[in-house]
């Protein structure tokens, strides 16, 4: 779609929040202002779109937010938008504000909705990948992932102190839904002994074998980073079973949880958010539509929503191998 047709853009955040979403909103609003576009902020994701809960955003409205976690536009997972009726209301609300195009900041669910909506109503949408899980095809990194990993690493560093003092084996559960990116990076960066991720097949027997080897090598304490989506079961159950098999360690479980979703975004996330927010607006004006913007090999690229939501992104196998070798 050519620039002369796009005059009014709406931006929203949807799905789980991620540190850096505010920096992306800021970049979108300021780039839109630079191009003399009217920009609206929709509250509460698709829920607010359905209810017409939107307002004009000015360049000063997004001042002082680049360093803040969460999202000033709030976010939600909308069941109503999954229905044709909900999407009809959303379209009518956008038309009432004369919105020509949208920028959706979110993850897989957000882009699934965006794809259906844009096909039904022929409205151009660009997606910006905002999720701590880093599970989207078409970008090396998603907004919030780096900050979440930093938070998890800091937590493991602290757990390591007490694990060492008490000779304990800690199972530390991190987020990531069905993907193991957060767990793998956290494991490597915190020097964990083992990492359990859904993308790598393993068994409890193998884990026990590795831990026994560790005991032989005089590992007096241990950290196992467990992705919440791992295939061996709940972290507590894994810990209970390991405890039965190895009596050498006292075992403990820590679930870091939603701490990983909050906090001031890292510099890397602020940079990524700024680049993708800026690129999303300029991309729309250059004719991109119904695609997700991402960063691949440090270059801005666009990927169809179809590919972004259906193609699988897997952790680098070399990193998986390296994590095992460095943990001996
Ligand atoms: O997708 C982000 C994420 O934090 C996942 O890692 C996690 O599984 C999920 O959202 C938690 O969702 P909620 O905040 O709804 O509990």
CSV table of C-alpha atoms and ligand atoms in Angstrom, one decimal:
chain,number,residue,atom,x,y,z
A,1,UNK,CA,0.0,0.0,0.0
A,2,UNK,CA,1.5,3.4,-1.0
A,3,UNK,CA,2.1,6.2,1.5
A,4,UNK,CA,-0.7,8.4,0.1
A,5,UNK,CA,-3.2,5.8,1.3
A,6,UNK,CA,-1.9,5.3,4.8
A,7,UNK,CA,-2.6,8.3,7.0
A,8,UNK,CA,-3.8,6.9,10.2
A,9,UNK,CA,-2.1,4.0,12.1
A,10,UNK,CA,-3.1,2.2,15.3
A,11,UNK,CA,-0.6,0.4,17.5
A,12,UNK,CA,-1.4,-2.1,20.2
A,13,UNK,CA,0.3,-4.7,22.4
A,14,UNK,CA,-1.2,-8.1,22.8
A,15,UNK,CA,-0.5,-11.4,24.6
A,16,UNK,CA,2.0,-11.7,27.4
A,17,UNK,CA,3.9,-8.4,28.0
A,18,UNK,CA,7.6,-8.3,27.4
A,19,UNK,CA,10.3,-5.7,28.5
A,20,UNK,CA,10.9,-3.4,25.6
A,21,UNK,CA,7.3,-3.2,24.4
A,22,UNK,CA,7.3,0.5,25.6
A,23,UNK,CA,10.4,1.2,23.7
A,24,UNK,CA,8.8,-0.2,20.5
A,25,UNK,CA,5.6,1.9,21.1
A,26,UNK,CA,7.8,5.0,21.4
A,27,UNK,CA,9.7,4.2,18.2
A,28,UNK,CA,6.4,3.6,16.3
A,29,UNK,CA,4.8,6.8,17.5
A,30,UNK,CA,7.8,9.0,16.8
A,31,UNK,CA,8.5,7.5,13.4
A,32,UNK,CA,4.8,7.9,12.5
A,33,UNK,CA,5.0,11.6,13.7
A,34,UNK,CA,8.1,12.1,11.5
A,35,UNK,CA,6.1,10.9,8.5
A,36,UNK,CA,3.1,13.1,9.4
A,37,UNK,CA,0.8,10.2,10.2
A,38,UNK,CA,-1.9,10.2,12.9
A,39,UNK,CA,-1.2,7.5,15.4
A,40,UNK,CA,-3.6,5.9,17.8
A,41,UNK,CA,-2.8,3.7,20.7
A,42,UNK,CA,-5.3,0.9,21.4
A,43,UNK,CA,-5.6,-0.2,25.0
A,44,UNK,CA,-5.7,-3.9,26.0
A,45,UNK,CA,-4.8,-5.4,22.7
A,46,UNK,CA,-7.6,-6.9,20.6
A,47,UNK,CA,-10.0,-6.4,23.5
A,48,UNK,CA,-9.6,-2.6,23.2
A,49,UNK,CA,-9.9,-2.8,19.5
A,50,UNK,CA,-13.3,-4.5,19.7
A,51,UNK,CA,-14.4,-1.9,22.3
A,52,UNK,CA,-13.0,1.0,20.3
A,53,UNK,CA,-10.8,1.8,23.4
A,54,UNK,CA,-8.2,3.9,21.6
A,55,UNK,CA,-6.7,7.4,21.8
A,56,UNK,CA,-4.4,9.7,19.8
A,57,UNK,CA,-0.8,9.4,20.8
A,58,UNK,CA,1.5,12.4,20.6
A,59,UNK,CA,5.3,12.4,20.6
A,60,UNK,CA,5.3,13.6,24.2
A,61,UNK,CA,3.0,10.8,25.3
A,62,UNK,CA,5.8,8.3,24.7
A,63,UNK,CA,8.5,10.4,26.5
A,64,UNK,CA,10.1,8.7,29.5
A,65,UNK,CA,9.0,5.2,28.7
A,66,UNK,CA,12.0,3.7,26.9
A,67,UNK,CA,13.4,2.3,30.1
A,68,UNK,CA,10.1,1.0,31.6
A,69,UNK,CA,9.0,-2.6,31.6
A,70,UNK,CA,5.4,-3.6,30.9
A,71,UNK,CA,3.3,-1.7,28.3
A,72,UNK,CA,1.7,1.6,28.7
A,73,UNK,CA,-1.0,0.3,26.3
A,74,UNK,CA,-1.8,-2.6,28.6
A,75,UNK,CA,-2.2,-6.0,27.1
A,76,UNK,CA,-4.7,-8.9,27.0
A,77,UNK,CA,-5.3,-12.3,25.5
A,78,UNK,CA,-8.7,-11.9,23.8
A,79,UNK,CA,-11.2,-14.7,23.4
A,80,UNK,CA,-13.7,-12.4,21.7
A,81,UNK,CA,-11.3,-11.7,18.9
A,82,UNK,CA,-11.2,-15.4,18.1
A,83,UNK,CA,-14.8,-15.1,17.0
A,84,UNK,CA,-16.0,-13.6,13.6
A,85,UNK,CA,-18.4,-11.4,15.5
A,86,UNK,CA,-15.6,-10.0,17.7
A,87,UNK,CA,-13.4,-9.3,14.6
A,88,UNK,CA,-16.4,-7.5,12.9
A,89,UNK,CA,-16.7,-5.2,16.0
A,90,UNK,CA,-13.0,-4.6,15.9
A,91,UNK,CA,-13.1,-3.7,12.2
A,92,UNK,CA,-16.1,-1.3,12.8
A,93,UNK,CA,-14.2,0.4,15.6
A,94,UNK,CA,-11.1,0.9,13.5
A,95,UNK,CA,-13.3,2.4,10.7
A,96,UNK,CA,-15.0,4.7,13.2
A,97,UNK,CA,-11.5,6.2,13.8
A,98,UNK,CA,-10.6,6.0,10.1
A,99,UNK,CA,-7.6,3.8,10.8
A,100,UNK,CA,-5.9,2.6,7.6
A,101,UNK,CA,-3.3,0.2,9.0
A,102,UNK,CA,-2.2,-1.4,12.3
A,103,UNK,CA,1.0,-2.3,14.1
A,104,UNK,CA,0.6,-5.3,16.4
A,105,UNK,CA,3.3,-5.9,19.0
A,106,UNK,CA,3.1,-9.5,20.4
A,107,UNK,CA,3.7,-13.1,19.8
A,108,UNK,CA,2.3,-16.1,18.0
A,109,UNK,CA,-1.3,-15.7,19.2
A,110,UNK,CA,-1.2,-12.0,18.3
A,111,UNK,CA,-0.1,-12.7,14.7
A,112,UNK,CA,-2.5,-15.6,14.3
A,113,UNK,CA,-5.3,-13.1,15.0
A,114,UNK,CA,-3.7,-10.4,12.8
A,115,UNK,CA,-3.4,-12.8,9.9
A,116,UNK,CA,-7.1,-13.8,10.0
A,117,UNK,CA,-8.2,-10.2,10.5
A,118,UNK,CA,-6.2,-8.8,7.7
A,119,UNK,CA,-7.4,-11.5,5.3
A,120,UNK,CA,-11.1,-10.9,6.3
A,121,UNK,CA,-11.0,-7.1,6.2
A,122,UNK,CA,-8.1,-6.3,3.9
A,123,UNK,CA,-6.4,-4.1,6.5
A,124,UNK,CA,-2.6,-3.9,6.3
A,125,UNK,CA,-0.9,-5.0,9.5
A,126,UNK,CA,2.7,-5.3,10.5
A,127,UNK,CA,3.7,-7.4,13.5
A,128,UNK,CA,6.5,-6.6,15.8
A,129,UNK,CA,7.8,-9.7,17.7
A,130,UNK,CA,7.3,-9.0,21.4
A,131,UNK,CA,7.6,-12.0,23.6
A,132,UNK,CA,10.2,-13.2,26.1
A,133,UNK,CA,10.0,-16.7,24.6
A,134,UNK,CA,12.0,-15.9,21.4
A,135,UNK,CA,9.9,-18.6,19.7
A,136,UNK,CA,9.1,-16.8,16.5
A,137,UNK,CA,10.4,-17.8,13.1
A,138,UNK,CA,11.7,-14.8,11.1
A,139,UNK,CA,13.7,-13.1,13.7
A,140,UNK,CA,16.9,-14.1,15.6
A,141,UNK,CA,15.6,-12.3,18.7
A,142,UNK,CA,12.2,-11.2,20.0
A,143,UNK,CA,11.6,-8.1,22.2
A,144,UNK,CA,12.0,-9.0,25.9
A,145,UNK,CA,14.0,-12.2,25.5
A,146,UNK,CA,17.3,-10.7,26.3
A,147,UNK,CA,16.0,-9.0,29.5
A,148,UNK,CA,14.2,-12.2,30.6
A,149,UNK,CA,17.4,-14.2,30.2
A,150,UNK,CA,19.3,-11.5,32.2
A,151,UNK,CA,16.7,-11.8,34.9
A,152,UNK,CA,17.0,-15.6,35.0
A,153,UNK,CA,20.8,-15.5,35.0
A,154,UNK,CA,20.8,-13.1,37.9
A,155,UNK,CA,18.4,-15.4,39.8
A,156,UNK,CA,20.6,-18.5,39.1
A,157,UNK,CA,23.7,-16.6,40.2
A,158,UNK,CA,22.0,-16.0,43.6
A,159,UNK,CA,20.7,-19.6,43.8
A,160,UNK,CA,24.3,-20.8,43.0
A,161,UNK,CA,25.6,-19.1,46.2
A,162,UNK,CA,23.2,-20.9,48.5
A,163,UNK,CA,23.4,-24.2,46.5
A,164,UNK,CA,27.2,-24.1,47.0
A,165,UNK,CA,26.9,-23.3,50.7
A,166,UNK,CA,24.5,-26.2,51.4
A,167,UNK,CA,25.7,-28.7,48.8
A,168,UNK,CA,22.3,-28.8,47.2
A,169,UNK,CA,21.0,-29.6,43.8
A,170,UNK,CA,18.6,-27.0,42.5
A,171,UNK,CA,16.1,-27.4,39.7
A,172,UNK,CA,15.4,-23.9,38.4
A,173,UNK,CA,12.4,-23.6,36.2
A,174,UNK,CA,12.3,-20.8,33.6
A,175,UNK,CA,9.6,-19.7,31.2
A,176,UNK,CA,9.4,-20.1,27.5
A,177,UNK,CA,6.1,-21.9,26.9
A,178,UNK,CA,6.9,-24.7,24.4
A,179,UNK,CA,10.4,-23.5,23.6
A,180,UNK,CA,13.7,-23.8,25.3
A,181,UNK,CA,15.5,-20.6,24.2
A,182,UNK,CA,15.3,-18.9,27.6
A,183,UNK,CA,16.5,-22.1,29.3
A,184,UNK,CA,19.4,-22.8,27.0
A,185,UNK,CA,20.7,-19.2,27.1
A,186,UNK,CA,20.2,-19.1,30.9
A,187,UNK,CA,22.0,-22.4,31.4
A,188,UNK,CA,25.0,-21.4,29.3
A,189,UNK,CA,25.3,-17.9,30.8
A,190,UNK,CA,24.9,-19.1,34.4
A,191,UNK,CA,27.2,-22.1,34.0
A,192,UNK,CA,24.4,-24.6,34.9
A,193,UNK,CA,25.3,-28.3,35.0
A,194,UNK,CA,22.3,-29.4,33.0
A,195,UNK,CA,19.6,-27.8,30.8
A,196,UNK,CA,16.3,-29.5,30.1
A,197,UNK,CA,14.6,-28.1,27.0
A,198,UNK,CA,11.7,-29.5,24.9
A,199,UNK,CA,13.7,-29.4,21.6
A,200,UNK,CA,16.2,-32.0,22.9
A,201,UNK,CA,15.0,-35.5,23.6
A,202,UNK,CA,16.4,-36.9,26.8
A,203,UNK,CA,15.3,-39.3,29.6
A,204,UNK,CA,15.3,-39.2,33.3
A,205,UNK,CA,17.8,-42.1,33.3
A,206,UNK,CA,20.2,-40.0,31.2
A,207,UNK,CA,19.9,-37.1,33.6
A,208,UNK,CA,20.6,-39.3,36.6
A,209,UNK,CA,23.6,-40.8,34.8
A,210,UNK,CA,25.0,-37.4,34.1
A,211,UNK,CA,24.4,-36.3,37.7
A,212,UNK,CA,26.1,-39.5,39.0
A,213,UNK,CA,29.1,-38.7,36.8
A,214,UNK,CA,29.1,-35.2,38.4
A,215,UNK,CA,29.2,-36.8,41.8
A,216,UNK,CA,32.2,-38.9,40.7
A,217,UNK,CA,33.9,-35.7,39.5
A,218,UNK,CA,33.3,-34.2,42.9
A,219,UNK,CA,30.5,-31.8,42.0
A,220,UNK,CA,29.4,-30.9,45.4
A,221,UNK,CA,26.3,-28.9,44.3
A,222,UNK,CA,24.4,-28.5,41.1
A,223,UNK,CA,22.1,-26.3,39.1
A,224,UNK,CA,19.7,-27.8,36.5
A,225,UNK,CA,17.8,-25.2,34.4
A,226,UNK,CA,14.4,-26.6,33.4
A,227,UNK,CA,12.3,-25.1,30.6
A,228,UNK,CA,8.7,-25.1,31.7
A,229,UNK,CA,7.8,-26.8,28.4
A,230,UNK,CA,10.3,-29.7,28.8
A,231,UNK,CA,9.2,-33.2,27.9
A,232,UNK,CA,10.0,-34.9,31.2
A,233,UNK,CA,7.2,-33.5,33.2
A,234,UNK,CA,6.7,-30.8,35.9
A,235,UNK,CA,9.9,-29.5,37.5
A,236,UNK,CA,8.8,-30.7,41.0
A,237,UNK,CA,8.2,-34.3,39.7
A,238,UNK,CA,11.5,-34.4,38.0
A,239,UNK,CA,13.2,-33.2,41.2
A,240,UNK,CA,11.3,-35.8,43.2
A,241,UNK,CA,12.3,-38.6,40.9
A,242,UNK,CA,16.0,-37.5,40.8
A,243,UNK,CA,16.0,-37.4,44.6
A,244,UNK,CA,14.9,-41.0,44.8
A,245,UNK,CA,17.6,-42.0,42.4
A,246,UNK,CA,20.5,-40.0,43.9
A,247,UNK,CA,20.7,-39.5,47.6
A,248,UNK,CA,24.0,-37.6,47.4
A,249,UNK,CA,22.3,-34.2,47.1
A,250,UNK,CA,19.5,-32.5,49.0
A,251,UNK,CA,17.3,-31.2,46.1
A,252,UNK,CA,15.3,-28.0,45.9
A,253,UNK,CA,13.0,-26.4,43.2
A,254,UNK,CA,12.8,-22.7,42.3
A,255,UNK,CA,10.3,-21.4,39.8
A,256,UNK,CA,11.4,-18.0,38.7
A,257,UNK,CA,8.1,-17.3,37.0
A,258,UNK,CA,6.7,-13.9,36.1
A,259,UNK,CA,9.8,-12.0,37.4
A,260,UNK,CA,11.1,-12.9,33.9
A,261,UNK,CA,8.4,-10.7,32.3
A,262,UNK,CA,9.1,-7.6,34.2
A,263,UNK,CA,11.8,-5.0,34.8
A,264,UNK,CA,13.6,-2.4,32.8
A,265,UNK,CA,14.5,-3.6,29.3
A,266,UNK,CA,18.2,-4.4,28.7
A,267,UNK,CA,20.1,-2.1,26.3
A,268,UNK,CA,19.9,-4.9,23.7
A,269,UNK,CA,16.1,-5.0,24.0
A,270,UNK,CA,15.8,-1.2,23.7
A,271,UNK,CA,17.9,-1.2,20.6
A,272,UNK,CA,15.9,-4.1,19.1
A,273,UNK,CA,12.6,-2.4,20.0
A,274,UNK,CA,13.7,0.9,18.5
A,275,UNK,CA,14.9,-0.7,15.3
A,276,UNK,CA,11.7,-2.8,14.8
A,277,UNK,CA,9.3,0.0,15.8
A,278,UNK,CA,11.0,2.4,13.4
A,279,UNK,CA,11.2,-0.3,10.7
A,280,UNK,CA,7.5,-1.3,11.1
A,281,UNK,CA,6.2,2.2,10.3
A,282,UNK,CA,8.6,2.7,7.4
A,283,UNK,CA,7.8,-0.8,6.2
A,284,UNK,CA,4.1,-0.1,6.1
A,285,UNK,CA,4.7,3.1,4.1
A,286,UNK,CA,6.9,1.1,1.7
A,287,UNK,CA,4.1,-1.3,1.0
A,288,UNK,CA,4.7,-4.1,3.5
A,289,UNK,CA,1.6,-5.7,4.9
A,290,UNK,CA,0.6,-8.7,6.8
A,291,UNK,CA,4.2,-9.5,7.7
A,292,UNK,CA,6.2,-9.6,10.8
A,293,UNK,CA,9.3,-7.5,11.0
A,294,UNK,CA,12.4,-9.1,12.5
A,295,UNK,CA,16.1,-9.0,12.8
A,296,UNK,CA,18.1,-11.7,11.0
A,297,UNK,CA,21.9,-11.5,11.0
A,298,UNK,CA,21.5,-8.0,12.3
A,299,UNK,CA,19.5,-6.9,9.3
A,300,UNK,CA,15.8,-5.9,9.3
A,301,UNK,CA,13.7,-8.4,7.4
A,302,UNK,CA,10.0,-9.1,6.8
A,303,UNK,CA,8.4,-12.5,7.1
A,304,UNK,CA,4.8,-13.4,6.2
A,305,UNK,CA,2.6,-14.0,9.2
A,306,UNK,CA,2.0,-17.4,7.8
A,307,UNK,CA,5.7,-18.3,8.1
A,308,UNK,CA,6.2,-16.5,11.3
A,309,UNK,CA,3.4,-18.5,13.1
A,310,UNK,CA,3.8,-21.9,11.4
A,311,UNK,CA,7.5,-22.4,10.8
A,312,UNK,CA,9.4,-23.7,13.7
A,313,UNK,CA,12.5,-21.9,15.1
A,314,UNK,CA,14.8,-24.3,16.9
A,315,UNK,CA,17.7,-23.5,19.3
A,316,UNK,CA,21.1,-23.8,17.6
A,317,UNK,CA,22.3,-27.4,18.0
A,318,UNK,CA,25.9,-26.2,18.4
A,319,UNK,CA,24.9,-24.3,21.5
A,320,UNK,CA,23.1,-27.4,22.9
A,321,UNK,CA,26.3,-29.4,22.3
A,322,UNK,CA,28.5,-26.7,23.8
A,323,UNK,CA,26.3,-26.3,26.9
A,324,UNK,CA,26.8,-30.1,27.6
A,325,UNK,CA,30.6,-29.9,27.1
A,326,UNK,CA,31.1,-26.8,29.2
A,327,UNK,CA,29.2,-28.3,32.0
A,328,UNK,CA,31.4,-31.3,32.8
B,1,LIG,O1,4.6,-16.2,26.3
B,1,LIG,C1,5.1,-15.5,27.4
B,1,LIG,C2,4.9,-16.3,28.7
B,1,LIG,O2,5.5,-15.7,29.7
B,1,LIG,C3,5.4,-17.8,28.6
B,1,LIG,O3,6.7,-17.9,28.8
B,1,LIG,C4,4.5,-18.4,29.7
B,1,LIG,O4,4.3,-19.8,29.5
B,1,LIG,C5,3.2,-17.7,29.6
B,1,LIG,O5,3.5,-16.4,28.9
B,1,LIG,C6,2.6,-17.3,30.9
B,1,LIG,O6,1.4,-16.7,30.6
B,1,LIG,P1,0.5,-16.0,31.7
B,1,LIG,O7,1.2,-14.7,32.1
B,1,LIG,O8,-0.8,-15.8,31.1
B,1,LIG,O9,0.5,-16.9,32.9
